[in-house]
Amino acid sequence: MKIVIVTGASSGIGEEFVRQLDESFSRIDEIWMIARSEKKMEAIAETLTNKVRILHLDLEQESDRRELQHTFNTQKPNICMLVNCAGYGLMGPFDQLPLEEQMGMIELNCKALTAVTYLALPFMVRNGRIIQLASSAAFVPQMNFAVYAATKSYVLSFSRALQEEVRSRGIFITAVCPGPVETPFFHRAEHYGETLQSKEKFSVSPTQVVKDALNASKKRRTVSVSSLPMKAFHAACKLIPHDFMLEIVQHLYKKEGKQEK
Ligand SMILES: NC(=O)c1ccc[n+]([C@@H]2O[C@H](COP(=O)([O-])OP(=O)(O)OC[C@H]3O[C@@H](n4cnc5c(N)ncnc54)[C@H](OP(=O)(O)O)[C@@H]3O)[C@@H](O)[C@H]2O)c1
């Protein structure tokens, strides 16, 4: 059974991956969609051409990750592609955000992504591809987005290192690092604190992010960065000392009156 797996498939970038993969893959047996919102995934599945299996799982829960492991062990799928999209962010000062939700970010963005990758690897076919949703927040520490940016640095670092380990098996990993994307992500992210106004100027569509990511993955690139401003930001983060960049962001927050310090 040849399959494609997308986590975070009920919304935003994950939903867009499902749609674009459905259009481009004609010789797969099933697309496996993973998220918590079963009804949303059912509605998306009705519009697709390929056969879909909906796995209604909360990846923050160890028990649900064990259920996925059991499904892999019993179904023994040949995984052509794994896309790890499930994730969330929270903006605001670290000491003012609820601890439980911040730990949840680490659980989902880091631990669940690592576990799903680990569980899927034995079932990946030669020339199989893994796409990991990191973020441009991975490039430099980000005040008022501290835990989220740290989780995404983890994803980027983990993906690049793992690529070298699995290259000889013919498995290719791409870490996707977009700037702001027009998805429901910000509904939750801005619940406690606002982002900088500049976000609006740099927003891109999920369609573009996924198109660029699939293209990068096809070309076996380890990192995909959508849009010219984010490519420039990526280059700047390699050249400019991070302390200086943190000072600039601090200044922008003060200028927009979004921070007391
Ligand atoms: N939008 C941006 O600006 C942006 C920029 C850079 C990187 N990213 C990254 O891109 C990825 C997708 O984000 P998005 O923009 O598409 O946001 P989104 O529209 O909010 O989608 C998040 C997805 O994650 C799923 N999810 C959340 N908690 C889950 C859990 N406990 N178990 C299983 N699935 C869960 C959600 O489904 P359910 O609620 O149904 O579970 C949803 O399908 C995230 O990793 C995010 O960090 C986003």
JSON list of C-alpha atoms and ligand atoms in Angstrom, two decimals, residues 7-15 34-38 40-41 57-61 84-89 108-109 133-137 148 152 176-186 188, ligand 1:
[
{"chain": "A", "resi": 7, "resn": "THR", "atom": "CA", "xyz": [-0.26, 15.84, 9.91]},
{"chain": "A", "resi": 8, "resn": "GLY", "atom": "CA", "xyz": [-2.12, 19.07, 10.67]},
{"chain": "A", "resi": 9, "resn": "ALA", "atom": "CA", "xyz": [-4.24, 18.20, 7.63]},
{"chain": "A", "resi": 10, "resn": "SER", "atom": "CA", "xyz": [-7.47, 19.85, 8.82]},
{"chain": "A", "resi": 11, "resn": "SER", "atom": "CA", "xyz": [-6.43, 23.45, 8.18]},
{"chain": "A", "resi": 12, "resn": "GLY", "atom": "CA", "xyz": [-4.01, 25.97, 6.67]},
{"chain": "A", "resi": 13, "resn": "ILE", "atom": "CA", "xyz": [-0.72, 24.73, 5.24]},
{"chain": "A", "resi": 14, "resn": "GLY", "atom": "CA", "xyz": [-1.48, 21.05, 5.97]},
{"chain": "A", "resi": 15, "resn": "GLU", "atom": "CA", "xyz": [-4.82, 21.25, 4.16]},
{"chain": "A", "resi": 34, "resn": "ILE", "atom": "CA", "xyz": [-3.99, 13.40, 10.70]},
{"chain": "A", "resi": 35, "resn": "ALA", "atom": "CA", "xyz": [-5.43, 16.08, 13.04]},
{"chain": "A", "resi": 36, "resn": "ARG", "atom": "CA", "xyz": [-8.01, 16.42, 15.82]},
{"chain": "A", "resi": 37, "resn": "SER", "atom": "CA", "xyz": [-10.90, 17.97, 13.82]},
{"chain": "A", "resi": 38, "resn": "GLU", "atom": "CA", "xyz": [-12.50, 14.93, 12.22]},
{"chain": "A", "resi": 40, "resn": "LYS", "atom": "CA", "xyz": [-13.09, 19.35, 8.93]},
{"chain": "A", "resi": 41, "resn": "MET", "atom": "CA", "xyz": [-10.96, 16.52, 7.49]},
{"chain": "A", "resi": 57, "resn": "LEU", "atom": "CA", "xyz": [-5.49, 11.89, 16.58]},
{"chain": "A", "resi": 58, "resn": "ASP", "atom": "CA", "xyz": [-4.32, 14.41, 19.14]},
{"chain": "A", "resi": 59, "resn": "LEU", "atom": "CA", "xyz": [-0.56, 14.25, 18.56]},
{"chain": "A", "resi": 60, "resn": "GLU", "atom": "CA", "xyz": [0.12, 16.00, 21.87]},
{"chain": "A", "resi": 61, "resn": "GLN", "atom": "CA", "xyz": [-1.08, 12.81, 23.55]},
{"chain": "A", "resi": 84, "resn": "ASN", "atom": "CA", "xyz": [4.66, 17.12, 9.40]},
{"chain": "A", "resi": 85, "resn": "CYS", "atom": "CA", "xyz": [2.52, 20.26, 9.59]},
{"chain": "A", "resi": 86, "resn": "ALA", "atom": "CA", "xyz": [0.77, 19.97, 12.95]},
{"chain": "A", "resi": 87, "resn": "GLY", "atom": "CA", "xyz": [1.97, 22.82, 15.12]},
{"chain": "A", "resi": 88, "resn": "TYR", "atom": "CA", "xyz": [1.04, 26.06, 16.81]},
{"chain": "A", "resi": 89, "resn": "GLY", "atom": "CA", "xyz": [2.59, 29.24, 18.14]},
{"chain": "A", "resi": 108, "resn": "LEU", "atom": "CA", "xyz": [3.46, 19.15, 19.47]},
{"chain": "A", "resi": 109, "resn": "ASN", "atom": "CA", "xyz": [6.07, 21.14, 17.49]},
{"chain": "A", "resi": 133, "resn": "LEU", "atom": "CA", "xyz": [7.26, 22.55, 8.85]},
{"chain": "A", "resi": 134, "resn": "ALA", "atom": "CA", "xyz": [9.78, 24.78, 10.57]},
{"chain": "A", "resi": 135, "resn": "SER", "atom": "CA", "xyz": [9.48, 28.57, 10.14]},
{"chain": "A", "resi": 136, "resn": "SER", "atom": "CA", "xyz": [11.57, 31.66, 9.46]},
{"chain": "A", "resi": 137, "resn": "ALA", "atom": "CA", "xyz": [11.30, 32.01, 13.27]},
{"chain": "A", "resi": 148, "resn": "TYR", "atom": "CA", "xyz": [7.77, 28.99, 19.44]},
{"chain": "A", "resi": 152, "resn": "LYS", "atom": "CA", "xyz": [11.20, 25.81, 15.14]},
{"chain": "A", "resi": 176, "resn": "VAL", "atom": "CA", "xyz": [10.09, 24.49, 5.23]},
{"chain": "A", "resi": 177, "resn": "CYS", "atom": "CA", "xyz": [10.75, 27.94, 6.68]},
{"chain": "A", "resi": 178, "resn": "PRO", "atom": "CA", "xyz": [8.07, 30.43, 5.66]},
{"chain": "A", "resi": 179, "resn": "GLY", "atom": "CA", "xyz": [7.51, 33.86, 7.15]},
{"chain": "A", "resi": 180, "resn": "PRO", "atom": "CA", "xyz": [3.89, 34.77, 7.98]},
{"chain": "A", "resi": 181, "resn": "VAL", "atom": "CA", "xyz": [1.36, 32.69, 6.02]},
{"chain": "A", "resi": 182, "resn": "GLU", "atom": "CA", "xyz": [-2.35, 33.52, 5.62]},
{"chain": "A", "resi": 183, "resn": "THR", "atom": "CA", "xyz": [-3.85, 30.70, 7.68]},
{"chain": "A", "resi": 184, "resn": "PRO", "atom": "CA", "xyz": [-5.84, 30.40, 10.94]},
{"chain": "A", "resi": 185, "resn": "PHE", "atom": "CA", "xyz": [-2.44, 30.04, 12.72]},
{"chain": "A", "resi": 186, "resn": "PHE", "atom": "CA", "xyz": [-2.63, 33.66, 13.98]},
{"chain": "A", "resi": 188, "resn": "ARG", "atom": "CA", "xyz": [-4.39, 31.14, 18.28]},
{"chain": "B", "resi": 1, "resn": "LIG", "atom": "N1", "xyz": [0.86, 30.41, 9.35]},
{"chain": "B", "resi": 1, "resn": "LIG", "atom": "C1", "xyz": [2.09, 30.85, 9.54]},
{"chain": "B", "resi": 1, "resn": "LIG", "atom": "O1", "xyz": [2.34, 32.07, 9.51]},
{"chain": "B", "resi": 1, "resn": "LIG", "atom": "C2", "xyz": [3.24, 29.89, 9.69]},
{"chain": "B", "resi": 1, "resn": "LIG", "atom": "C3", "xyz": [4.53, 30.36, 9.41]},
{"chain": "B", "resi": 1, "resn": "LIG", "atom": "C4", "xyz": [5.60, 29.49, 9.57]},
{"chain": "B", "resi": 1, "resn": "LIG", "atom": "C5", "xyz": [5.40, 28.18, 9.97]},
{"chain": "B", "resi": 1, "resn": "LIG", "atom": "N2", "xyz": [4.13, 27.75, 10.23]},
{"chain": "B", "resi": 1, "resn": "LIG", "atom": "C6", "xyz": [3.96, 26.36, 10.69]},
{"chain": "B", "resi": 1, "resn": "LIG", "atom": "O2", "xyz": [3.16, 25.67, 9.76]},
{"chain": "B", "resi": 1, "resn": "LIG", "atom": "C7", "xyz": [2.47, 24.61, 10.41]},
{"chain": "B", "resi": 1, "resn": "LIG", "atom": "C8", "xyz": [1.00, 24.67, 10.03]},
{"chain": "B", "resi": 1, "resn": "LIG", "atom": "O3", "xyz": [0.45, 25.88, 10.50]},
{"chain": "B", "resi": 1, "resn": "LIG", "atom": "P1", "xyz": [-0.78, 26.60, 9.79]},
{"chain": "B", "resi": 1, "resn": "LIG", "atom": "O4", "xyz": [-0.36, 27.97, 9.45]},
{"chain": "B", "resi": 1, "resn": "LIG", "atom": "O5", "xyz": [-1.32, 25.73, 8.73]},
{"chain": "B", "resi": 1, "resn": "LIG", "atom": "O6", "xyz": [-1.76, 26.72, 11.05]},
{"chain": "B", "resi": 1, "resn": "LIG", "atom": "P2", "xyz": [-3.23, 26.14, 11.26]},
{"chain": "B", "resi": 1, "resn": "LIG", "atom": "O7", "xyz": [-4.09, 26.51, 10.11]},
{"chain": "B", "resi": 1, "resn": "LIG", "atom": "O8", "xyz": [-3.62, 26.59, 12.62]},
{"chain": "B", "resi": 1, "resn": "LIG", "atom": "O9", "xyz": [-3.04, 24.56, 11.24]},
{"chain": "B", "resi": 1, "resn": "LIG", "atom": "C9", "xyz": [-2.48, 23.84, 12.30]},
{"chain": "B", "resi": 1, "resn": "LIG", "atom": "C10", "xyz": [-2.79, 22.38, 12.11]},
{"chain": "B", "resi": 1, "resn": "LIG", "atom": "O10", "xyz": [-2.22, 21.65, 13.21]},
{"chain": "B", "resi": 1, "resn": "LIG", "atom": "C11", "xyz": [-3.22, 20.78, 13.73]},
{"chain": "B", "resi": 1, "resn": "LIG", "atom": "N3", "xyz": [-3.04, 20.52, 15.14]},
{"chain": "B", "resi": 1, "resn": "LIG", "atom": "C12", "xyz": [-3.00, 21.43, 16.15]},
{"chain": "B", "resi": 1, "resn": "LIG", "atom": "N4", "xyz": [-2.88, 20.80, 17.33]},
{"chain": "B", "resi": 1, "resn": "LIG", "atom": "C13", "xyz": [-2.84, 19.47, 17.05]},
{"chain": "B", "resi": 1, "resn": "LIG", "atom": "C14", "xyz": [-2.74, 18.32, 17.86]},
{"chain": "B", "resi": 1, "resn": "LIG", "atom": "N5", "xyz": [-2.64, 18.40, 19.20]},
{"chain": "B", "resi": 1, "resn": "LIG", "atom": "N6", "xyz": [-2.73, 17.10, 17.26]},
{"chain": "B", "resi": 1, "resn": "LIG", "atom": "C15", "xyz": [-2.85, 17.01, 15.92]},
{"chain": "B", "resi": 1, "resn": "LIG", "atom": "N7", "xyz": [-2.93, 18.06, 15.09]},
{"chain": "B", "resi": 1, "resn": "LIG", "atom": "C16", "xyz": [-2.94, 19.29, 15.66]},
{"chain": "B", "resi": 1, "resn": "LIG", "atom": "C17", "xyz": [-4.54, 21.52, 13.48]},
{"chain": "B", "resi": 1, "resn": "LIG", "atom": "O11", "xyz": [-5.62, 20.62, 13.44]},
{"chain": "B", "resi": 1, "resn": "LIG", "atom": "P3", "xyz": [-6.67, 20.35, 14.61]},
{"chain": "B", "resi": 1, "resn": "LIG", "atom": "O12", "xyz": [-6.92, 21.65, 15.31]},
{"chain": "B", "resi": 1, "resn": "LIG", "atom": "O13", "xyz": [-7.83, 19.82, 13.85]},
{"chain": "B", "resi": 1, "resn": "LIG", "atom": "O14", "xyz": [-6.03, 19.31, 15.46]},
{"chain": "B", "resi": 1, "resn": "LIG", "atom": "C18", "xyz": [-4.29, 22.09, 12.10]},
{"chain": "B", "resi": 1, "resn": "LIG", "atom": "O15", "xyz": [-4.59, 21.13, 11.12]},
{"chain": "B", "resi": 1, "resn": "LIG", "atom": "C19", "xyz": [2.72, 24.79, 11.91]},
{"chain": "B", "resi": 1, "resn": "LIG", "atom": "O16", "xyz": [3.74, 23.89, 12.30]},
{"chain": "B", "resi": 1, "resn": "LIG", "atom": "C20", "xyz": [3.23, 26.22, 12.02]},
{"chain": "B", "resi": 1, "resn": "LIG", "atom": "O17", "xyz": [4.09, 26.39, 13.11]},
{"chain": "B", "resi": 1, "resn": "LIG", "atom": "C21", "xyz": [3.04, 28.58, 10.09]}
]
